Amino acid sequence: QVQLVESGGGLVQAGGSLRLSCAASGRSFSINNMGWYRQAPGKQRELVAAITSGGSTNYADSEKGRFTISRDGAKNTVYLQMNSLKPEDTAVYYCNAHSVYYEYWGQGTQVTVSS
């Protein structure tokens, strides 16, 4: 089993920045890809950014140029640096991880961007 714990969410004004962290524990050596998803009220959960074990990244179009995903293998931690935040970025952000056979989710962290 893998446990994912997110941190770093909060309230920020539009144009501000936040950095989310997700620490993996347990059988974290089995993790391949990791990523961040978000879910706004009344909307489906959507991919924000993902990173492979080799460091290749993928972003949703609306986040390109504003968000940066990175990974520290030694710490089993993935980060999401979010800049130029907009009110429409308000959501619960979830950390996601994949091993060969399983998918894991964190409990989520709230990000609220005020206008």
CSV table of C-alpha atoms in Angstrom, one decimal:
chain,number,residue,atom,x,y,z
A,1,GLN,CA,0.0,0.0,0.0
A,2,VAL,CA,1.0,3.6,-0.6
A,3,GLN,CA,-0.2,6.6,1.4
A,4,LEU,CA,-0.2,10.0,-0.1
A,5,VAL,CA,-0.4,13.1,2.1
A,6,GLU,CA,-0.9,16.6,0.5
A,7,SER,CA,-0.1,19.9,2.1
A,8,GLY,CA,0.3,23.5,1.0
A,9,GLY,CA,-3.2,24.5,0.1
A,10,GLY,CA,-4.9,27.7,1.4
A,11,LEU,CA,-6.4,31.0,0.6
A,12,VAL,CA,-4.6,33.3,-1.8
A,13,GLN,CA,-5.5,36.4,-3.8
A,14,ALA,CA,-5.7,36.3,-7.6
A,15,GLY,CA,-2.3,36.6,-9.1
A,16,GLY,CA,-0.6,35.0,-6.1
A,17,SER,CA,1.2,31.7,-5.8
A,18,LEU,CA,1.0,28.5,-3.8
A,19,ARG,CA,3.2,25.4,-3.7
A,20,LEU,CA,1.5,22.1,-3.0
A,21,SER,CA,3.4,19.1,-1.8
A,22,CYS,CA,2.5,15.4,-1.8
A,23,ALA,CA,4.6,13.0,0.3
A,24,ALA,CA,4.3,9.3,-0.5
A,25,SER,CA,5.0,6.6,2.1
A,26,GLY,CA,4.6,2.9,2.4
A,27,ARG,CA,5.5,1.0,-0.7
A,28,SER,CA,6.5,4.2,-2.4
A,29,PHE,CA,9.2,2.4,-4.3
A,30,SER,CA,6.5,0.8,-6.4
A,31,ILE,CA,5.2,4.2,-7.7
A,32,ASN,CA,5.8,5.1,-11.4
A,33,ASN,CA,3.8,8.1,-12.4
A,34,MET,CA,2.5,10.8,-10.1
A,35,GLY,CA,0.2,13.7,-10.7
A,36,TRP,CA,-2.2,16.4,-9.4
A,37,TYR,CA,-5.9,16.5,-10.1
A,38,ARG,CA,-8.5,19.0,-9.0
A,39,GLN,CA,-12.2,19.1,-8.4
A,40,ALA,CA,-14.2,22.2,-8.2
A,41,PRO,CA,-17.7,22.2,-6.7
A,42,GLY,CA,-20.2,20.7,-9.1
A,43,LYS,CA,-17.5,19.7,-11.6
A,44,GLN,CA,-15.7,16.5,-12.4
A,45,ARG,CA,-12.2,15.8,-11.2
A,46,GLU,CA,-9.7,16.8,-13.9
A,47,LEU,CA,-6.0,16.4,-14.5
A,48,VAL,CA,-3.8,19.4,-13.7
A,49,ALA,CA,-0.3,18.0,-14.2
A,50,ALA,CA,1.5,14.6,-14.2
A,51,ILE,CA,5.1,13.5,-14.1
A,52,THR,CA,6.6,10.1,-14.8
A,53,SER,CA,9.4,8.4,-12.9
A,54,GLY,CA,11.7,9.6,-15.6
A,55,GLY,CA,10.7,13.2,-15.2
A,56,SER,CA,8.6,13.7,-18.3
A,57,THR,CA,5.7,16.1,-17.6
A,58,ASN,CA,2.2,16.7,-18.9
A,59,TYR,CA,-0.1,19.6,-18.2
A,60,ALA,CA,-3.6,20.5,-18.9
A,61,ASP,CA,-3.8,23.3,-21.4
A,62,SER,CA,-5.2,25.9,-19.0
A,63,GLU,CA,-2.2,25.4,-16.6
A,64,LYS,CA,0.6,25.5,-19.1
A,65,GLY,CA,3.0,28.3,-18.3
A,66,ARG,CA,1.5,28.9,-14.9
A,67,PHE,CA,1.9,25.6,-13.0
A,68,THR,CA,5.0,23.5,-12.7
A,69,ILE,CA,5.1,19.9,-11.5
A,70,SER,CA,8.3,18.5,-10.1
A,71,ARG,CA,9.4,15.4,-8.2
A,72,ASP,CA,12.0,14.6,-5.6
A,73,GLY,CA,12.7,10.9,-5.8
A,74,ALA,CA,14.8,10.8,-2.7
A,75,LYS,CA,12.0,12.3,-0.6
A,76,ASN,CA,9.2,10.4,-2.5
A,77,THR,CA,7.5,13.8,-2.9
A,78,VAL,CA,5.9,15.5,-5.8
A,79,TYR,CA,5.3,19.3,-5.9
A,80,LEU,CA,3.0,21.6,-7.8
A,81,GLN,CA,4.1,25.2,-8.0
A,82,MET,CA,1.2,27.3,-9.0
A,83,ASN,CA,1.7,30.9,-10.1
A,84,SER,CA,-0.6,33.6,-11.4
A,85,LEU,CA,-3.5,31.9,-9.7
A,86,LYS,CA,-7.0,32.7,-10.9
A,87,PRO,CA,-10.4,32.4,-9.1
A,88,GLU,CA,-11.2,29.6,-11.5
A,89,ASP,CA,-8.3,27.6,-10.0
A,90,THR,CA,-10.3,27.3,-6.8
A,91,ALA,CA,-10.8,23.6,-6.1
A,92,VAL,CA,-9.8,20.6,-4.0
A,93,TYR,CA,-6.4,19.4,-5.3
A,94,TYR,CA,-5.7,15.7,-5.1
A,95,CYS,CA,-2.4,13.9,-5.4
A,96,ASN,CA,-2.4,10.8,-7.5
A,97,ALA,CA,0.1,8.0,-7.9
A,98,HIS,CA,0.3,4.9,-10.0
A,99,SER,CA,2.2,1.6,-9.6
A,100,VAL,CA,2.0,-1.2,-12.1
A,101,TYR,CA,-1.2,-2.6,-10.7
A,102,TYR,CA,-2.7,0.1,-8.4
A,103,GLU,CA,-3.8,3.7,-8.3
A,104,TYR,CA,-3.6,5.8,-5.1
A,105,TRP,CA,-5.2,9.1,-4.1
A,106,GLY,CA,-4.5,11.6,-1.3
A,107,GLN,CA,-7.2,13.1,0.8
A,108,GLY,CA,-7.1,16.4,-1.0
A,109,THR,CA,-6.1,20.0,-0.1
A,110,GLN,CA,-8.3,23.0,-0.6
A,111,VAL,CA,-7.0,25.9,-2.7
A,112,THR,CA,-9.1,29.0,-2.7
A,113,VAL,CA,-8.3,32.0,-4.9
A,114,SER,CA,-10.1,35.2,-4.1
A,115,SER,CA,-10.7,37.9,-6.7
